[in-house]
GROMACS .gro file of C-alpha atoms in nm:
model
  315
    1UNK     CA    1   2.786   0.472  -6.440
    2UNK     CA    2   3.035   0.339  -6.697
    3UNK     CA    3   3.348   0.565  -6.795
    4UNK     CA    4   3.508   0.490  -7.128
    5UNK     CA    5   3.808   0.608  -7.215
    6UNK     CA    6   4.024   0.597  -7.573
    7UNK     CA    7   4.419   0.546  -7.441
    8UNK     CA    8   4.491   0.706  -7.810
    9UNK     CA    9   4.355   0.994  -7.767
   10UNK     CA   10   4.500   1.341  -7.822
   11UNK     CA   11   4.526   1.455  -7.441
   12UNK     CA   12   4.507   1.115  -7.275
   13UNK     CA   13   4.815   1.017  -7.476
   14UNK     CA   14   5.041   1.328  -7.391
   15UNK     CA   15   4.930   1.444  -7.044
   16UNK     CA   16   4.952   1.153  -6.798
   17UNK     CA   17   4.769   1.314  -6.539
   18UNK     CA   18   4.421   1.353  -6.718
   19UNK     CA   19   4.317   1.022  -6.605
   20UNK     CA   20   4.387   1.051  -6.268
   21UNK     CA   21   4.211   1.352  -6.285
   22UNK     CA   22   3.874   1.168  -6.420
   23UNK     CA   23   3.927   0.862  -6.174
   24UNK     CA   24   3.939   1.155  -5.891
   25UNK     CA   25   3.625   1.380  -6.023
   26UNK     CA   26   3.415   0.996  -6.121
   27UNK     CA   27   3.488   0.741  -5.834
   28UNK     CA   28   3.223   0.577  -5.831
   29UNK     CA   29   3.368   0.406  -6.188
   30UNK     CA   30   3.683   0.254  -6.281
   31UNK     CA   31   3.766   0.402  -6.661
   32UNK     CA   32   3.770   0.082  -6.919
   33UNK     CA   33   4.034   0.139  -7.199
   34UNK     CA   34   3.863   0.098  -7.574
   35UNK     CA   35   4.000   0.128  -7.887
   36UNK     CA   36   3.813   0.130  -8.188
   37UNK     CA   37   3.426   0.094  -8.256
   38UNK     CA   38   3.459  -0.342  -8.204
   39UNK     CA   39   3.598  -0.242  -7.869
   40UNK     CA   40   3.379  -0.016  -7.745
   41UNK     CA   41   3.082  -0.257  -7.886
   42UNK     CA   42   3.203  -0.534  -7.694
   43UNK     CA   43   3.217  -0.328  -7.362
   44UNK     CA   44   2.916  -0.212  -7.394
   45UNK     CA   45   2.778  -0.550  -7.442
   46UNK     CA   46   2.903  -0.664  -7.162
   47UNK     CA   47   2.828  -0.370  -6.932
   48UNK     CA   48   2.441  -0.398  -7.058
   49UNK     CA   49   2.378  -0.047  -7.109
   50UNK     CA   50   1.995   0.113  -7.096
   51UNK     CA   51   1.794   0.394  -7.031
   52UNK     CA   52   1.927   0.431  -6.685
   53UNK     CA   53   2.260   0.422  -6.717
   54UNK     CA   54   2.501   0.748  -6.771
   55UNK     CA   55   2.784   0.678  -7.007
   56UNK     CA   56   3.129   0.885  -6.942
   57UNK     CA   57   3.305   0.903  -7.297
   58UNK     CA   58   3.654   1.032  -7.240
   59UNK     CA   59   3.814   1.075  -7.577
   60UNK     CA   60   3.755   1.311  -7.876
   61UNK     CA   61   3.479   1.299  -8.174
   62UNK     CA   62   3.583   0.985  -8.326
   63UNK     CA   63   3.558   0.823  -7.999
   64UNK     CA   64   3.155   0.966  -7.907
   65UNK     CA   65   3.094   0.830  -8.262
   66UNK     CA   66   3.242   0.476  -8.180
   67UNK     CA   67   2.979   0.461  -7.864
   68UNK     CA   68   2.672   0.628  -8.075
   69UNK     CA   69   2.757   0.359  -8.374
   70UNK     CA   70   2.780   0.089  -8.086
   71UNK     CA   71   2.462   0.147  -7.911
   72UNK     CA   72   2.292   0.186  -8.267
   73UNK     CA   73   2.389  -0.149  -8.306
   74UNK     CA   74   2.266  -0.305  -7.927
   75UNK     CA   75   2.035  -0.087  -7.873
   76UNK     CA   76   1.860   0.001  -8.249
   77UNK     CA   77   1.483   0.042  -8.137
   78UNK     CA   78   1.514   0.122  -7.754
   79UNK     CA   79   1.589   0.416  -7.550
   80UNK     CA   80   2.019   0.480  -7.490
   81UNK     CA   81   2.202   0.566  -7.162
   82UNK     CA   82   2.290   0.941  -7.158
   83UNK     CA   83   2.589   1.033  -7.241
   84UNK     CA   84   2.851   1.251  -7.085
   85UNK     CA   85   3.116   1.344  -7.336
   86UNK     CA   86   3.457   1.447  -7.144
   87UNK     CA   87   3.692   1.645  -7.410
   88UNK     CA   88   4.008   1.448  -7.419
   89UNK     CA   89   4.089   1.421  -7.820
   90UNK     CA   90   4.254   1.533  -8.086
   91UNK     CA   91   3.883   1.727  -8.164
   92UNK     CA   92   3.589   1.763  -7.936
   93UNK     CA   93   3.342   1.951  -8.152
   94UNK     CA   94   3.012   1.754  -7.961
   95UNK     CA   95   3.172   1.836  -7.615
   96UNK     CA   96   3.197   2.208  -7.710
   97UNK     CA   97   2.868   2.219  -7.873
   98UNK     CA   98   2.712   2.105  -7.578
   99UNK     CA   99   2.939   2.364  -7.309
  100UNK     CA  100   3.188   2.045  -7.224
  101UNK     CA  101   3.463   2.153  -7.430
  102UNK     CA  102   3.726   2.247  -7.090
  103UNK     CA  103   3.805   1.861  -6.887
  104UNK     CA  104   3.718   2.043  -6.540
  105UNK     CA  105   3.365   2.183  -6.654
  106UNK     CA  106   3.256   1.852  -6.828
  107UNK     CA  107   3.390   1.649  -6.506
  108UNK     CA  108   3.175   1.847  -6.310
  109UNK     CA  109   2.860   1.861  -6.542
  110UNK     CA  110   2.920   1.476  -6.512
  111UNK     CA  111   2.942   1.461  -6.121
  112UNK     CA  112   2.612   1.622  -6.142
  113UNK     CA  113   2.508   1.399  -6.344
  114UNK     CA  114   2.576   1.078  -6.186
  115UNK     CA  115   2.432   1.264  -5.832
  116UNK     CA  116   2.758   1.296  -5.686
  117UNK     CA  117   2.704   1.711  -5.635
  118UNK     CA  118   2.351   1.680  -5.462
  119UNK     CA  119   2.182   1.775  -5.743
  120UNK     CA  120   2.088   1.664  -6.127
  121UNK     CA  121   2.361   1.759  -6.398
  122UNK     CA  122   2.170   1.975  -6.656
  123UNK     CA  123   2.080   1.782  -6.966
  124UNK     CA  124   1.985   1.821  -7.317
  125UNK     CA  125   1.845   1.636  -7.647
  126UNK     CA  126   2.001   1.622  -7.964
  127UNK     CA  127   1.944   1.472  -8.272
  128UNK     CA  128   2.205   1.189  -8.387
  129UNK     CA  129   2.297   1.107  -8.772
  130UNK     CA  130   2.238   0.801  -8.879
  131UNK     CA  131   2.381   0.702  -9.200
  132UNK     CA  132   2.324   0.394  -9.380
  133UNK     CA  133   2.581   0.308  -9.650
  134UNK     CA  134   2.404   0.049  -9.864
  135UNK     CA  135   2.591  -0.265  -9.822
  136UNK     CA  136   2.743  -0.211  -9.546
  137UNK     CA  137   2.632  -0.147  -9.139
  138UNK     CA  138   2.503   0.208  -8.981
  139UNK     CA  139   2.709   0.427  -8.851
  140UNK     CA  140   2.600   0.718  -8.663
  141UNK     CA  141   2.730   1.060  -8.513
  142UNK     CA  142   2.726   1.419  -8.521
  143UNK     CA  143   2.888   1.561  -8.834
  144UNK     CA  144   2.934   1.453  -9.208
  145UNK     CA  145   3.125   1.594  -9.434
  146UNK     CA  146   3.260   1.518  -9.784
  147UNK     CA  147   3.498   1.669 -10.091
  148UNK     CA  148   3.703   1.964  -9.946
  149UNK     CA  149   3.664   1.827  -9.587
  150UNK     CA  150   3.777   1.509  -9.637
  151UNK     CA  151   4.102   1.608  -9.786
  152UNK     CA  152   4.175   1.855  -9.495
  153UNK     CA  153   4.133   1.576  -9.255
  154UNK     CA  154   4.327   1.303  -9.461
  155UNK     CA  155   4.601   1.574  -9.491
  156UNK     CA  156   4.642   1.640  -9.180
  157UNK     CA  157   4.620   1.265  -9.050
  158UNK     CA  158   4.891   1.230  -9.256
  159UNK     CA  159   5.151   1.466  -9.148
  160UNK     CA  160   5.044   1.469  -8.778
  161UNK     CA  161   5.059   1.095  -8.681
  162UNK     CA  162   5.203   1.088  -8.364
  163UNK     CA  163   5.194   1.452  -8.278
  164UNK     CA  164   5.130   1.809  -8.310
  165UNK     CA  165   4.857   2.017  -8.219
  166UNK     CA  166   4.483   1.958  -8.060
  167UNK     CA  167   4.158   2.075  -7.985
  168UNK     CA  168   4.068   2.369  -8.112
  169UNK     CA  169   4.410   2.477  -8.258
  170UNK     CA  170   4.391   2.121  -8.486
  171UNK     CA  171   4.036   2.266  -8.569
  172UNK     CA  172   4.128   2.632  -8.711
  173UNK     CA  173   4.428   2.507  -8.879
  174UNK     CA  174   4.268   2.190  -9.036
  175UNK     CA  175   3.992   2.472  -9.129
  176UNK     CA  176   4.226   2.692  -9.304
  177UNK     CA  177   4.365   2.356  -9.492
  178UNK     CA  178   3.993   2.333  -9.642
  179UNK     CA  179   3.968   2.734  -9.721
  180UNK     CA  180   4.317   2.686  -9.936
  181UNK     CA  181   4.140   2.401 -10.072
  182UNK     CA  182   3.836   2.595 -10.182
  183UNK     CA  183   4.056   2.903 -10.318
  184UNK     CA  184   4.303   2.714 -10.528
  185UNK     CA  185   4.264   2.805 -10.938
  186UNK     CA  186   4.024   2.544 -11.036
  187UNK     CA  187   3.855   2.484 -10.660
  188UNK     CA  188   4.139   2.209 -10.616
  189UNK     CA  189   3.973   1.981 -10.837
  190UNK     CA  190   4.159   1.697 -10.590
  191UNK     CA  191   3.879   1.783 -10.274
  192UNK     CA  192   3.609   1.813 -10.566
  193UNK     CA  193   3.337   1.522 -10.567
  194UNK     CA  194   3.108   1.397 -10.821
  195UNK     CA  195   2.756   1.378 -10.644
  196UNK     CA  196   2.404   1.281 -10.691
  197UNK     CA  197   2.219   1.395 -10.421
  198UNK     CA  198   1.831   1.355 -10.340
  199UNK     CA  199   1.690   1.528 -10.050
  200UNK     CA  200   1.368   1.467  -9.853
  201UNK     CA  201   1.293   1.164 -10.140
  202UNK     CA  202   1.275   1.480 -10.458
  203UNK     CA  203   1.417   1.469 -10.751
  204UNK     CA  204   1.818   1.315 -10.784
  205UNK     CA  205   2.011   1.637 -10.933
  206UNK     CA  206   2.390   1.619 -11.003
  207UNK     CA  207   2.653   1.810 -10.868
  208UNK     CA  208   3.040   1.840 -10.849
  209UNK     CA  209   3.072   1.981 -10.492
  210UNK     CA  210   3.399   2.147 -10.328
  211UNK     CA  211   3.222   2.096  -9.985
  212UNK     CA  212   2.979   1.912  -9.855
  213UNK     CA  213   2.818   1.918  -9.480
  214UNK     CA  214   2.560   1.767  -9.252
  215UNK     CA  215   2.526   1.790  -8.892
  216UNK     CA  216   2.264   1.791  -8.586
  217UNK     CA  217   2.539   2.015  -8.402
  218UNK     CA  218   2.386   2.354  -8.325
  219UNK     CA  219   2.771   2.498  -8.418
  220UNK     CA  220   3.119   2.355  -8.521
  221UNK     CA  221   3.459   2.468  -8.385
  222UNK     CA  222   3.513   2.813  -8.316
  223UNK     CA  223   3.160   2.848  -8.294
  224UNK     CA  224   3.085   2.847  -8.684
  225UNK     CA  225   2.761   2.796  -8.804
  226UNK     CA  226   2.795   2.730  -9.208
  227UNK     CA  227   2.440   2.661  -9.250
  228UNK     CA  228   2.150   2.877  -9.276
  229UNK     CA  229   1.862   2.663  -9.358
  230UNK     CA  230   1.516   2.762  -9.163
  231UNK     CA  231   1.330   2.479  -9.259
  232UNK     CA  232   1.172   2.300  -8.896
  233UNK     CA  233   1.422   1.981  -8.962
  234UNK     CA  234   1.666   1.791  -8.726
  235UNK     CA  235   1.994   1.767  -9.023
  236UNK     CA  236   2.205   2.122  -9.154
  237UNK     CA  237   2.286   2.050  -9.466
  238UNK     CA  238   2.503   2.275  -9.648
  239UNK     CA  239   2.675   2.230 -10.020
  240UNK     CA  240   2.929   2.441 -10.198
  241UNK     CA  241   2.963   2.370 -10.565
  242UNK     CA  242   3.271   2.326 -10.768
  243UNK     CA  243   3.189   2.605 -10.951
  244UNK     CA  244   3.001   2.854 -10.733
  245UNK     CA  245   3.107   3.184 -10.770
  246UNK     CA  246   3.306   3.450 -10.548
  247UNK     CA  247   3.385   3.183 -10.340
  248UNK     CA  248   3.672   3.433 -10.124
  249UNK     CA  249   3.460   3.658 -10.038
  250UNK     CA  250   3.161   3.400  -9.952
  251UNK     CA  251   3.378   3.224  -9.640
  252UNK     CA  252   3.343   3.489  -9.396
  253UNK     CA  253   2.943   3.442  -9.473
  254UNK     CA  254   2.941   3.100  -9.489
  255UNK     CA  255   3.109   3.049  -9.156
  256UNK     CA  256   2.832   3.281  -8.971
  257UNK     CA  257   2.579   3.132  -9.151
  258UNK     CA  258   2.490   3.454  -9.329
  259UNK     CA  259   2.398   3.445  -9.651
  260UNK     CA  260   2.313   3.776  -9.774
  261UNK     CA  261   2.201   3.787 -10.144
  262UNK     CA  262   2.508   3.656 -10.301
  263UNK     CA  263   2.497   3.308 -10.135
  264UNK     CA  264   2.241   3.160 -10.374
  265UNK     CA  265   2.158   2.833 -10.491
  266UNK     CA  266   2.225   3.012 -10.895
  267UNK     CA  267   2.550   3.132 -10.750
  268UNK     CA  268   2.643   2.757 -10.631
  269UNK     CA  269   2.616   2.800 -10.236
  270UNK     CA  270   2.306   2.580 -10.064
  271UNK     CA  271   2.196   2.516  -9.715
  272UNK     CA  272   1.875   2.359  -9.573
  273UNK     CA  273   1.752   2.180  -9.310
  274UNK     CA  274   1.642   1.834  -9.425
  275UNK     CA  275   1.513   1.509  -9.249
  276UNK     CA  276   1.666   1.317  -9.505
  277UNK     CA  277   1.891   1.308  -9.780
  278UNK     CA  278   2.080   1.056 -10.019
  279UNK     CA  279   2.391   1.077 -10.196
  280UNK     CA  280   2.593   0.843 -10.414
  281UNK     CA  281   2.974   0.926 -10.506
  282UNK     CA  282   3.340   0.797 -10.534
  283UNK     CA  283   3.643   0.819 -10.288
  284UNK     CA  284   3.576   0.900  -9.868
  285UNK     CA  285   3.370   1.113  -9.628
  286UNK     CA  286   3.416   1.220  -9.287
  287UNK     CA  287   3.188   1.097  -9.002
  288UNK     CA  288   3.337   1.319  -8.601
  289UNK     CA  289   3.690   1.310  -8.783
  290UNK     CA  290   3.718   0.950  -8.910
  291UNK     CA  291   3.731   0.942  -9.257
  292UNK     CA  292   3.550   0.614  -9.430
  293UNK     CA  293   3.552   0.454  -9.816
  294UNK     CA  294   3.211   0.584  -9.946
  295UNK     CA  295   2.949   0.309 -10.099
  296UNK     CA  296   3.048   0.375 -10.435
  297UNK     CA  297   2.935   0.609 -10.721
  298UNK     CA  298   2.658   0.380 -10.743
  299UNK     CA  299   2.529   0.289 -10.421
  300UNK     CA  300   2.366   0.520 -10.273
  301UNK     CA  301   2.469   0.671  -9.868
  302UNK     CA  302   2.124   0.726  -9.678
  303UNK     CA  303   2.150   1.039  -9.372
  304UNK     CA  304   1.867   1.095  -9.152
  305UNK     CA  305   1.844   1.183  -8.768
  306UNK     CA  306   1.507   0.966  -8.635
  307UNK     CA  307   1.711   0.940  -8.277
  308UNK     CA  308   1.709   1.228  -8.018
  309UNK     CA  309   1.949   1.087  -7.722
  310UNK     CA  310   2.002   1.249  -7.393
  311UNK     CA  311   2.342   1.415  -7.368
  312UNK     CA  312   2.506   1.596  -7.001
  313UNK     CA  313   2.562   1.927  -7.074
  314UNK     CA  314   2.746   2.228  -6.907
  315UNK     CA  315   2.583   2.524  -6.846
   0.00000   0.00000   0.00000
């Protein structure tokens, strides 16, 4: 059993005691500190992860993304350890999608886990994203999201370094950031993207989007669910267009994943679940919270999910 654990990280950094609590619950590990995906590759190197291995990943989103993106890279066409994430960030959307969102339930799902309760920790298999920016390595995780979500999380980065609130409190309030966004006269042209997006290898259409999603979570924070898609395919994708109309009224919908009649592709609101899509646009997007420079308008940013991986869940 290896136990990773980001120092940075939202809880970790302001409540001394969570790590003791971790060495207590896991001792048959001693945590390694990593910070950063080059970190966390190099430990993971050296540890010599496989199939049979359970991997304790103490930290929020960004830092389960840092170990998928890792073991992409070591591990691209063999089986991974499974993981066991243990909420300790800023945001722990996986965690909570998979019951591990409260430190004392994942710790014990994880005891389980790594046979230290006499019996098997439950465990489940989930699709992971794996994007491929051309010109530059994979990355992979659990949610992607462009245009109106990637100028809530830049604004909030921003004017919470160093402090302020986590978990699912950060979540609502860096959701609310993207509703103002989205209800602004003119959509806030500033979240808006320019996109060409292809999906499952179709035709390329154009599109100025206000929001942009895709994810392998079965729901987000607060246990939303803005897709709707009933396609038999690994990736939600969901797109709201610059100019799609009633958008006010839509968000209560488009959080439950409940379109009615109104959310319509003619009406500028789309959701389906694809194996693959590719986009090309300017500026940033958001891979579990850490935002990254996009290709380029002309270089196109490949999704697809062709990895399930074995995660610890609570029940």
């Amino acid at each position: 059993m290896l136990v990773l654990y980001n120092p940075l990280s939202g809880r970790l950094n302001r409540r001394g005691r969570t790590l003791q609590r971790i060495e207590e619950a896991l001792p048959a590990a001693t945590p390694v500190p990593v910070v950063g995906p080059e970190e966390t590759r190099t430990v993971l190197a050296h540890a010599d992860v496989d199939h049979r291995d359970l991997v304790c990943v103490a930290g929020g989103d960004g830092s389960v993304q840092a170990v998928l993106t890792a073991l992409q890279a070591l591990l691209p066409n063999e089986a991974w350890p499974v993981i066991a994430p243990l909420p300790t960030g800023s945001t722990n959307m996986t965690a909570s999608d998979l019951g591990m969102g409260r430190l004392g339930r994942a710790l014990g799902a994880a005891r389980g886990a790594a046979g230290l309760e006499g019996t098997d920790g439950p465990e489940v298999e989930r699709a992971v994203l794996l994007l491929e920016p051309e010109g530059s390595p994979p990355l992979c995780g659990m949610f992607f999201g462009l245009g109106a979500i990637t100028e809530g999380v830049e604004f909030f980065r921003t004017r919470l370094r160093g402090g302020g609130p986590t978990g699912e409190s950060l979540s609502l309030l860096s959701i609310l950031r993207v509703m103002v966004g989205m209800l602004l006269p003119g959509g806030d042209a500033r979240g808006s993207v320019e996109t060409e997006l292809t999906l499952e290898g179709g035709a390329s259409v154009q599109r100025t989007l206000r929001l942009g999603l895709a994810t392998t979570l079965n729901r987000l924070v607060l246990g939303f669910r803005p897709y709707w898609g009933s396609e038999p395919a690994p990736i939600h994708f969901t797109a709201v267009d610059h100019q799609a109309r009633a958008v006010w009224p839509a968000i209560p919908r488009i959080a439950r994943g409940r379109p009615g009649p109104r959310l319509t592709p003619e009406r500028g609101y789309r959701s389906r679940n694809v194996h693959r899509l590719e986009l090309r646009f300017p500026g940033s997007f958001v891979l579990d919270g850490e935002v990254y420079p996009a290709p380029g308008a002309h270089r196109y940013l490949r999704l697809s999910a062709p990895r399930t991986v074995r995660w610890v869940a609570a029940p």
